Tab-separated table of C-alpha atoms in Angstrom:
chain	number	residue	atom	x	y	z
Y	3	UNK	CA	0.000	0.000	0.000
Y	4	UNK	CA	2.837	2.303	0.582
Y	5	UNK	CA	4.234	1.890	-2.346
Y	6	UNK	CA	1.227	2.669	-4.204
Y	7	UNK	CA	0.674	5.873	-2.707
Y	8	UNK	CA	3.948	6.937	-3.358
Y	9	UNK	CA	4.091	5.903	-6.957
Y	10	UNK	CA	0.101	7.175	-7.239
Y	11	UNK	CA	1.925	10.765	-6.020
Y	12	UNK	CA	4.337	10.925	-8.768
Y	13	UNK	CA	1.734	11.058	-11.511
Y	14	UNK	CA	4.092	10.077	-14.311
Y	15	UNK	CA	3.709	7.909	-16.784
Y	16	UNK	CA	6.809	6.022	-17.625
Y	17	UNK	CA	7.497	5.006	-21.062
Y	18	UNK	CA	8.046	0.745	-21.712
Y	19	UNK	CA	10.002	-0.946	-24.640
Y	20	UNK	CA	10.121	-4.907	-25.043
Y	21	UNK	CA	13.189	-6.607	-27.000
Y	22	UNK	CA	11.378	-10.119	-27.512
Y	23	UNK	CA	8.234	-10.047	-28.483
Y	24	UNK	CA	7.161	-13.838	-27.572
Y	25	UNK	CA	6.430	-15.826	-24.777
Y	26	UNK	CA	7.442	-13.504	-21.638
Y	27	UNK	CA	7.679	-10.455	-23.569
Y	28	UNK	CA	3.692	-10.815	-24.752
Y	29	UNK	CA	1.486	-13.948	-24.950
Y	30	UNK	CA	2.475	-16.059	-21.991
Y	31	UNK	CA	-0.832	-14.480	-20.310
Y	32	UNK	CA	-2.329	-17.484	-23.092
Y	33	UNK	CA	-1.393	-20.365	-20.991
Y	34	UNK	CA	-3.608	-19.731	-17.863
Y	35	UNK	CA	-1.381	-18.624	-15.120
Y	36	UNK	CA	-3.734	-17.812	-11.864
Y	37	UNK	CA	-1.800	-14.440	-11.330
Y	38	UNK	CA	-2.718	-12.285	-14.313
Y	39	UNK	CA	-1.692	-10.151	-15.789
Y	40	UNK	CA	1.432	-12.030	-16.368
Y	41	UNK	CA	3.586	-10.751	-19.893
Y	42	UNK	CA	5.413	-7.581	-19.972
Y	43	UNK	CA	2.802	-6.051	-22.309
Y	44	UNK	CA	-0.162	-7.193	-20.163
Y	45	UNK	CA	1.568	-5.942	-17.142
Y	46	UNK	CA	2.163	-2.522	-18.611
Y	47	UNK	CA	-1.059	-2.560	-19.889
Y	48	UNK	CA	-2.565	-2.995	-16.335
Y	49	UNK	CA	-0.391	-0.619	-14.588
Y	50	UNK	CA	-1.313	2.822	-14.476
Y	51	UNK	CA	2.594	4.144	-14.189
Y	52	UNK	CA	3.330	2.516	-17.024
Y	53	UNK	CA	2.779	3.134	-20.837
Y	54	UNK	CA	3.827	0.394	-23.033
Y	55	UNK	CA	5.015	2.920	-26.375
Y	56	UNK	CA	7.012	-0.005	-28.539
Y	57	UNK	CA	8.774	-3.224	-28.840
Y	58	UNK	CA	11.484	-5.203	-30.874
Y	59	UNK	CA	11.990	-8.470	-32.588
Y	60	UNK	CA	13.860	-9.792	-35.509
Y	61	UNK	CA	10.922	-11.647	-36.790
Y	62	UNK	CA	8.874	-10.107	-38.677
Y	63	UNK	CA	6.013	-12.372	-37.558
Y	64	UNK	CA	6.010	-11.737	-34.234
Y	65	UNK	CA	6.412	-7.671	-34.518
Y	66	UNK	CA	3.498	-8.129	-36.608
Y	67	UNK	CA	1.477	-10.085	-34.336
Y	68	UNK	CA	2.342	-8.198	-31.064
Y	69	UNK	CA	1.686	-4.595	-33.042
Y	70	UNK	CA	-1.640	-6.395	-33.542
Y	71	UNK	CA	-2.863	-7.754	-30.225
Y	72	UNK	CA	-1.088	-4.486	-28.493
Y	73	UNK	CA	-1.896	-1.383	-30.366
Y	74	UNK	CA	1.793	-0.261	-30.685
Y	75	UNK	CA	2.748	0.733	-34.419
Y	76	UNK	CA	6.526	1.660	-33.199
Y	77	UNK	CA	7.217	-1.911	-33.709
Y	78	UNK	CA	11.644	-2.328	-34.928
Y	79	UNK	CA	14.014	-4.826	-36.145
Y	80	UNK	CA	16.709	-3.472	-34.632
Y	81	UNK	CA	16.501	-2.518	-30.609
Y	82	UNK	CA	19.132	0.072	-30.794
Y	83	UNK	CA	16.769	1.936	-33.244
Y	84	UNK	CA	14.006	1.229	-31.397
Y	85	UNK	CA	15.641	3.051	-27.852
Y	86	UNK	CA	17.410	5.686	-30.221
Y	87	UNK	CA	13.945	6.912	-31.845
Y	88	UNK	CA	11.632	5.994	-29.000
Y	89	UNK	CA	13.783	6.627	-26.134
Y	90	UNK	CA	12.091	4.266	-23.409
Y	91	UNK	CA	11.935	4.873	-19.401
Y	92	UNK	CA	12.160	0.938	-19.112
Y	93	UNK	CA	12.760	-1.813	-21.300
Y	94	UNK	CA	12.626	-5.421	-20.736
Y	95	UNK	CA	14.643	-7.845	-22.293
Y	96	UNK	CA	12.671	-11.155	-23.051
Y	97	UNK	CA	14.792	-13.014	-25.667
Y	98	UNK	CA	15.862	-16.283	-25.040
Y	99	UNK	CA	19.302	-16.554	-22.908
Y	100	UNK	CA	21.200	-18.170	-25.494
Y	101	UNK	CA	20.630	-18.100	-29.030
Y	102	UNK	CA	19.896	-19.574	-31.445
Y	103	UNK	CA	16.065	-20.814	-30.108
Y	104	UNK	CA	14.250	-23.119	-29.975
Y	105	UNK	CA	17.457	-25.199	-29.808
Y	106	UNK	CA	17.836	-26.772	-26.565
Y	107	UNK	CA	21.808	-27.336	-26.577
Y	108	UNK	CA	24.949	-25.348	-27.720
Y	109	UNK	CA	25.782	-25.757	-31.276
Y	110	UNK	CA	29.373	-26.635	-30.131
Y	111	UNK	CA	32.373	-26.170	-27.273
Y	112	UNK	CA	33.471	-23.254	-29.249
Y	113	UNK	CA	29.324	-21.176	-28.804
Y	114	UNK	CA	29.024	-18.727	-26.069
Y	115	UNK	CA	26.235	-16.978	-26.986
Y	116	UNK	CA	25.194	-14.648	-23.906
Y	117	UNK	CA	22.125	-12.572	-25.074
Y	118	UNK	CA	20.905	-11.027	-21.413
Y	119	UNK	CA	24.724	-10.446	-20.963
Y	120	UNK	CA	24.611	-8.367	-24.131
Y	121	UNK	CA	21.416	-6.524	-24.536
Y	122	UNK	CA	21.955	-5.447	-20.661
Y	123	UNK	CA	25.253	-3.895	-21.512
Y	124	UNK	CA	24.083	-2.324	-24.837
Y	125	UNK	CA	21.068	-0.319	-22.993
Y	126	UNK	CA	23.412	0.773	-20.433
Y	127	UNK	CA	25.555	2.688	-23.150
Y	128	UNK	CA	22.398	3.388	-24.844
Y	129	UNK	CA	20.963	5.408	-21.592
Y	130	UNK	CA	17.868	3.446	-20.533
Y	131	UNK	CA	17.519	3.879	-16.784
Y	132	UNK	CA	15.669	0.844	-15.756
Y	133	UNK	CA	16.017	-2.267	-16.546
Y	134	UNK	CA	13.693	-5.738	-16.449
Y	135	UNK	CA	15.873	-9.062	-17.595
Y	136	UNK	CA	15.197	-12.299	-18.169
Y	137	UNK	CA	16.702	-14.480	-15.806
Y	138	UNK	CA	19.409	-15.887	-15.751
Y	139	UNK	CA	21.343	-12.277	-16.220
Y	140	UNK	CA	24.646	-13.921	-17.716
Y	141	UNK	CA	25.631	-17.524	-18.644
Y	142	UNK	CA	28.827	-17.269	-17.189
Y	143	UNK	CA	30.332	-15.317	-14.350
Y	144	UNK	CA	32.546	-13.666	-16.853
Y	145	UNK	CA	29.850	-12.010	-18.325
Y	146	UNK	CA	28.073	-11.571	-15.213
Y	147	UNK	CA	30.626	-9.323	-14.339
Y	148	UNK	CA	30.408	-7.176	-17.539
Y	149	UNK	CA	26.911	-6.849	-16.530
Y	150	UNK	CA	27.222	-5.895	-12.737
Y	151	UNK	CA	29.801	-3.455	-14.107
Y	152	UNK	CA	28.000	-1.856	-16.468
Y	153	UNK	CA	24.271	-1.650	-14.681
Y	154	UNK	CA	26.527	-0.548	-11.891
Y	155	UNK	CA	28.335	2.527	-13.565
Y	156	UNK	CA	25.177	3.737	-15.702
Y	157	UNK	CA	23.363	3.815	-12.356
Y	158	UNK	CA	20.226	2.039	-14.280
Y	159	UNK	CA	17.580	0.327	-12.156
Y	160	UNK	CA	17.412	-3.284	-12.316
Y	161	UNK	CA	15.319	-6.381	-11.767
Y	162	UNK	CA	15.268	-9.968	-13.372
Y	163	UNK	CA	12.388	-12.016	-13.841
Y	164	UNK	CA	12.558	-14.290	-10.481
Y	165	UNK	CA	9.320	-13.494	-9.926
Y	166	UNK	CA	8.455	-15.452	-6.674
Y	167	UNK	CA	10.808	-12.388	-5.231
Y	168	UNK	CA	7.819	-10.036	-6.330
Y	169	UNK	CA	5.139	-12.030	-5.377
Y	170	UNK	CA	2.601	-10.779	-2.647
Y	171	UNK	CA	2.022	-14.493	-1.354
Y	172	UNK	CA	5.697	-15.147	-0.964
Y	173	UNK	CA	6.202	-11.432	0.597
Y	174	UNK	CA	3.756	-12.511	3.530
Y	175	UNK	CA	5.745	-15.661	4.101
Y	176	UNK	CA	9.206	-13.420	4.494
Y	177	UNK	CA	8.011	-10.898	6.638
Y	178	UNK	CA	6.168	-13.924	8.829
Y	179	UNK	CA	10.090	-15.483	9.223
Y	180	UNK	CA	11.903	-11.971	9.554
Y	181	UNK	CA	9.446	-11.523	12.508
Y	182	UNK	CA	10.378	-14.062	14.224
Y	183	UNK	CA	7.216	-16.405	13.516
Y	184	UNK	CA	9.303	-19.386	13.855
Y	185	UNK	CA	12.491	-18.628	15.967
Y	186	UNK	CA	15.524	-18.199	14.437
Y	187	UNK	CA	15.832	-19.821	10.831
Y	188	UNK	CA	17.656	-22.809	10.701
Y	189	UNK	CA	17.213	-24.539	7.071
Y	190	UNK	CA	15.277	-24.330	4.183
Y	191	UNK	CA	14.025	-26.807	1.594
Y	192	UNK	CA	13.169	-26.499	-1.970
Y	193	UNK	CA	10.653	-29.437	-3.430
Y	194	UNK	CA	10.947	-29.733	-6.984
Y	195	UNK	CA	13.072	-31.254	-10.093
Y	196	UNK	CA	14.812	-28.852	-12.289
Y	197	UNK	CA	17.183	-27.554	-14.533
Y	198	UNK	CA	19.809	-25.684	-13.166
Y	199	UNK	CA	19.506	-22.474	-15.077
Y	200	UNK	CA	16.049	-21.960	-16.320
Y	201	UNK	CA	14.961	-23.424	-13.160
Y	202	UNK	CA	16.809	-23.088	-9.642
Y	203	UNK	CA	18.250	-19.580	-10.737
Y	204	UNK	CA	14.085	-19.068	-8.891
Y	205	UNK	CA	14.339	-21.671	-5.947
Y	206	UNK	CA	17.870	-20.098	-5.363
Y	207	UNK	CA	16.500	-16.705	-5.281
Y	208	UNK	CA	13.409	-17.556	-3.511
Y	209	UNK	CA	14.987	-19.301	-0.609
Y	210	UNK	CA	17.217	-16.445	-0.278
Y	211	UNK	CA	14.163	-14.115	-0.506
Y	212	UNK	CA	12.077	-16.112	2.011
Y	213	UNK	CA	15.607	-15.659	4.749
Y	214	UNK	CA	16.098	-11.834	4.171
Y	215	UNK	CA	18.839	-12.623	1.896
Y	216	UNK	CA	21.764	-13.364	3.501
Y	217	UNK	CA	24.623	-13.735	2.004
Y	218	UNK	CA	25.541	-17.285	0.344
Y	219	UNK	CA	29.289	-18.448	1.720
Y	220	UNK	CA	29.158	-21.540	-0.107
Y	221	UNK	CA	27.181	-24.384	-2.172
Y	222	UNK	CA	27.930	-27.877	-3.369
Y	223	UNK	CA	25.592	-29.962	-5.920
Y	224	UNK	CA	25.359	-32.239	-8.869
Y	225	UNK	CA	24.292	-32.437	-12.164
Y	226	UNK	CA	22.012	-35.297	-13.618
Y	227	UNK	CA	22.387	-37.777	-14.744
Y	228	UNK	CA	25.427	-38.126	-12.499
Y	229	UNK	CA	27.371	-39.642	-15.543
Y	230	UNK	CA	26.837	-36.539	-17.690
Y	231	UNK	CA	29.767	-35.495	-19.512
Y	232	UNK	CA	30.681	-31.982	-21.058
Y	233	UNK	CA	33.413	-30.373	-23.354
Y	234	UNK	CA	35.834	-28.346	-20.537
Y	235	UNK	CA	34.675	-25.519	-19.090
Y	236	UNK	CA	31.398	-25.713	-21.722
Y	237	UNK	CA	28.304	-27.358	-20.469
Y	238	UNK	CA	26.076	-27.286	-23.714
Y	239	UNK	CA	22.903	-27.454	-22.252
Y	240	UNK	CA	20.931	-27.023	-19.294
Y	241	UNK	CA	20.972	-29.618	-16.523
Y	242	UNK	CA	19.309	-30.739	-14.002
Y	243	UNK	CA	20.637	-30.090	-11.246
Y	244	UNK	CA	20.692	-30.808	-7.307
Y	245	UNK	CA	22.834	-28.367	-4.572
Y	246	UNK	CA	23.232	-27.228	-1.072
Y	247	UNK	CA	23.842	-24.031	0.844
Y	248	UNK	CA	25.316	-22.744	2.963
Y	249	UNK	CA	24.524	-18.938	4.464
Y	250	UNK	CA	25.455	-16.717	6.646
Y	251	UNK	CA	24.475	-17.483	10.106
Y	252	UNK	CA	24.211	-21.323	9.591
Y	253	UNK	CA	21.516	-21.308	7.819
Y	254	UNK	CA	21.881	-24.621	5.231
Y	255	UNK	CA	19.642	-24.963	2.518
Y	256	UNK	CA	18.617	-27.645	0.294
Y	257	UNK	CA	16.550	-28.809	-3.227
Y	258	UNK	CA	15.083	-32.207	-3.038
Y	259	UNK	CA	14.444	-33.486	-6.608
Y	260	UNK	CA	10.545	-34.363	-6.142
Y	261	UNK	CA	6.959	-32.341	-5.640
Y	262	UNK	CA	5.715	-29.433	-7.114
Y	263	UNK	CA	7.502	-26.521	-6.184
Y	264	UNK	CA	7.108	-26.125	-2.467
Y	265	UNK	CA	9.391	-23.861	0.356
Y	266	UNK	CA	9.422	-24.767	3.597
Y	267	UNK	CA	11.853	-22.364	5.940
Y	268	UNK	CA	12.231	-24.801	9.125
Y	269	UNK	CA	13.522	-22.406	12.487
Y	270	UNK	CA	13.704	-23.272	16.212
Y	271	UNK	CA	10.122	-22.580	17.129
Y	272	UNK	CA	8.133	-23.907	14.300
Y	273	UNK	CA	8.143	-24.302	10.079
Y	274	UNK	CA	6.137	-22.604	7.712
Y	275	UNK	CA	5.714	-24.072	4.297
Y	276	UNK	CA	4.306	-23.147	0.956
Y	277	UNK	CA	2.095	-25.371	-0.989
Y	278	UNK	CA	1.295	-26.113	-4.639
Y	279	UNK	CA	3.957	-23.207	-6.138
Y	280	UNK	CA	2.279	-20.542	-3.200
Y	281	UNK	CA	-0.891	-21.036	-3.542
Y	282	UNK	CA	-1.711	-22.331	0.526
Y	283	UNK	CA	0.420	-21.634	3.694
Y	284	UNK	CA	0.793	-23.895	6.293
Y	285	UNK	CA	2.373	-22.654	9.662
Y	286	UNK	CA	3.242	-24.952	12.506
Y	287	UNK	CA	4.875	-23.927	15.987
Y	288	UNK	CA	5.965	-25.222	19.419
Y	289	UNK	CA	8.772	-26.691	20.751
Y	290	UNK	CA	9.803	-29.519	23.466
Y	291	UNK	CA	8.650	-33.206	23.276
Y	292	UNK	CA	5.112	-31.759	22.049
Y	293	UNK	CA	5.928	-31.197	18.882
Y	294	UNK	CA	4.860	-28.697	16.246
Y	295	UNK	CA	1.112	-27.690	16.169
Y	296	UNK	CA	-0.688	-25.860	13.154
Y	297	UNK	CA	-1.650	-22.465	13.306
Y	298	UNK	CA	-4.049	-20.195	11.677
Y	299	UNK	CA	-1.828	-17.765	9.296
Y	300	UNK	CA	-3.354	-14.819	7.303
Y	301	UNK	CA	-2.796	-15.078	3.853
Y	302	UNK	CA	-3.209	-13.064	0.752
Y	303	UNK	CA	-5.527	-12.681	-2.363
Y	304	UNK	CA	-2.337	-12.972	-5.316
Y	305	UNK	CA	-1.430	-9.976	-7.225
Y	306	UNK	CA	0.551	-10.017	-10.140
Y	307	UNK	CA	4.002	-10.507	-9.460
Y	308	UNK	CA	5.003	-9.126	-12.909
Y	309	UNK	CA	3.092	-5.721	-11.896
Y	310	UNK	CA	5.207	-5.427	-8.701
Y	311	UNK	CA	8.321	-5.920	-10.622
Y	312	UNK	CA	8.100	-3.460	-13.039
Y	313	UNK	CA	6.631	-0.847	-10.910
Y	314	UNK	CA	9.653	-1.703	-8.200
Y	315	UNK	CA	11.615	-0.606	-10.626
Y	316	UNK	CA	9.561	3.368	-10.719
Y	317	UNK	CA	9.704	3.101	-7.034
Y	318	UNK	CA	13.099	3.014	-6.966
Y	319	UNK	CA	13.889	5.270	-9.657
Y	320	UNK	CA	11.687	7.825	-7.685
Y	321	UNK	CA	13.409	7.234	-4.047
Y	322	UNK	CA	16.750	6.063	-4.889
Y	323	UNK	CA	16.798	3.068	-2.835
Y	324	UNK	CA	18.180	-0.430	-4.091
Y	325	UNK	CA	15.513	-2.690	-6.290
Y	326	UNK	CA	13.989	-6.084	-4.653
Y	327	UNK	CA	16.220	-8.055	-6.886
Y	328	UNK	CA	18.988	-5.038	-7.443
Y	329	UNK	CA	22.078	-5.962	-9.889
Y	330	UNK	CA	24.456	-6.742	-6.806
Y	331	UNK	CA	21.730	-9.449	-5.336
Y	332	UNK	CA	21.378	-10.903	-8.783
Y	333	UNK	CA	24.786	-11.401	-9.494
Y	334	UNK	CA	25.484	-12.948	-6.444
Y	335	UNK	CA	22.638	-15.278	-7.041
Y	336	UNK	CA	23.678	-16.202	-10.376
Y	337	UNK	CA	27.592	-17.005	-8.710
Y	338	UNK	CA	25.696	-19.167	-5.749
Y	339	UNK	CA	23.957	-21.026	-9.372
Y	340	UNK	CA	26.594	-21.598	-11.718
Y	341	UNK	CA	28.740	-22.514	-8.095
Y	342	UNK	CA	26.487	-26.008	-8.503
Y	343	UNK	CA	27.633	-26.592	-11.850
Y	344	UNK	CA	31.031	-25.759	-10.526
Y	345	UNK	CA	30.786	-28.170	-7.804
Y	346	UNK	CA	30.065	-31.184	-9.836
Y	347	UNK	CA	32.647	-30.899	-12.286
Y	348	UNK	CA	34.736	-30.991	-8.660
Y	349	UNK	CA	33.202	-33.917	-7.957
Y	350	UNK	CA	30.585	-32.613	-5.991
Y	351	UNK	CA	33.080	-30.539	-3.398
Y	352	UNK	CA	32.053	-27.482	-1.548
Y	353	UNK	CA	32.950	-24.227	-3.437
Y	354	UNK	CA	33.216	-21.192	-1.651
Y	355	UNK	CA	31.698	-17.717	-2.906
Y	356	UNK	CA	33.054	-15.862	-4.894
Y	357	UNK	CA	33.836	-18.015	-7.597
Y	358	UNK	CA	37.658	-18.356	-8.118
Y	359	UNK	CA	36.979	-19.167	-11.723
Y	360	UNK	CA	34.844	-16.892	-14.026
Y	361	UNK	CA	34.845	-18.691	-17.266
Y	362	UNK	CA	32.192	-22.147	-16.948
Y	363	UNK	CA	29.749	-21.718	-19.642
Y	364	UNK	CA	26.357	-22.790	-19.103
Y	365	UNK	CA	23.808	-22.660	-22.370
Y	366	UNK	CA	20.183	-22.384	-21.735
Y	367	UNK	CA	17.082	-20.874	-23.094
């Protein structure tokens, strides 16, 4: 509620470009998701701080059909025309990670496509000042430094899509644990198979959410199948992928290959848990030989998460404090993700944060 007042007291409209102009970028609303609006356009659309003013792919098909469903003639080939001529508050990059798509694995050792990594930079030397990214932000630290760099220097305001972070149901959970709800936090657990990348770049980020983000001294994991092989320091596609953490304060944390995306943050007076990908919360307390006993916990009617994200971004541009998922937090999310990968080419060791080596290459879409 604060937020909207403050952002309802600016009473500026802030202009929206979209490099991408598929699934995230404008038609994922299509596949029923309870927490609509859900695209970029949509979002925009809803929002009234937002104006969505044009958009850029380099098929011709999809400019035509998002120009279409939209109402936005400033439709461009070419994104750095697109910023140059429209000159956008925001834009949102919703390509695909690595190119080319819809391939699902690297053409070869030698491919190290990185497009987050490289539209990011290019609208930093282009002047946009805020910034919505697909996740994950870079494919390999490497490049995730280029981008914490630049974001960094231009002073833009960023946010990737991990949008459990942004997500009003989720929010209620963290501010239940931060309060002390159930004692001082002890572990959390993850339920769900994934790939590494596309996948637990969100658990990762949510469990860190869910804690108050702390930082992340050190994970361990494997890929699967456990017999995978790769070329070097290339992994060509995106695994699946199983880890541990460890945070600051001794707080471990864990994925467990099975359910349907659930959290549970366990502390020393209780658990709370997250059902069916935050859609019920279950809170039990107590302590001793008794046991843990459920309790009633208010929760929330869902808002869209996308909303929140993009107008996070206004907030901060108006106040001048850090984003929700600000460039520094996201890079050191994407280390504690790509440390997994690390790991199991170490044969599953613990690897401490940050990353002595910057160059493992993950592809993914």
């Amino acid at each position: 509620e604060a937020q909207g007042r403050e952002l309802e007291m600016a009473g500026e409209k802030y202009r929206v470009g979209i490099i991408g102009l598929g699934r995230m970028g404008s038609t994922i609303d299509d596949e029923g998701h309870t927490q609509l609006p859900y695209s970029i356009a949509a979002a925009t659309k809803a929002s009234p701080h937002l104006e969505l003013v044009t958009g850029a792919d380099v098929i011709e098909d999809k400019r035509s059909a998002f120009s279409e469903r939209w109402g936005v003639e400033a439709v461009y080939e070419d994104f750095r025309e697109m910023v140059t001529l429209e000159k956008p508050d925001l834009v949102a990059v919703c390509t695909a990670a690595c190119l080319p798509k819809p391939a699902n694995a690297s053409p070869g050792p030698d491919h190290r496509d990185d497009a987050h990594a490289d539209l990011t930079m290019a609208l930093t030397e282009l002047g946009v000042f805020m910034l919505y990214v697909e996740k994950a932000m870079a494919s390999s630290m490497e490049r995730a430094d280029g981008v914490l760099e630049a974001v960094t220097r231009s002073g833009a305001q960023f946010n990737t899509g991990v949008l459990r972070r942004f997500d009003n149901r989720y929010a209620v959970v963290r501010d239940a644990v931060v309060a002390g709800a159930i004692g001082q936090v002890q572990a959390v657990v993850h339920y769900a198979s994934s790939s590494l990348m596309h996948g637990h770049i969100h658990s990762i980020d949510t469990i860190s959410f869910l804690i108050d983000d702390p930082p992340i001294e050190a994970v361990r994991g494997e890929l699967l199948p456990r017999d995978v092989g790769f070329s070097g320091r290339h992994i060509d596609h995106d695994p699946r992928a199983t880890y541990q953490l460890h945070f600051a304060g001794n707080i471990e944390a864990y994925t467990v290959p099975a359910g349907h995306w659930e959290f549970e943050v366990l502390g020393s007076e209780g658990c709370i848990r997250l059902l069916n990908n935050g859609a019920a919360v279950v809170l039990r307390k107590g302590s001793g030989k008794a046991g843990w006993q459920e309790e009633p916990f208010q929760f929330v009617t869902p808002k869209s998460p996308v909303i929140s994200c993009l107008e996070d971004l206004v907030q901060s541009k108006m106040t001048g404090r850090p984003t929700l998922g600000n460039v520094n937090l996201t890079h050191h999310i994407t280390e504690a993700c790509i440390g997994v990968a690390e790991s199991h080419l170490q044969g599953g060791a613990w690897i401490e944060l940050p990353l002595p080596a910057r160059d493992l290459y993950i592809f993914h879409v």
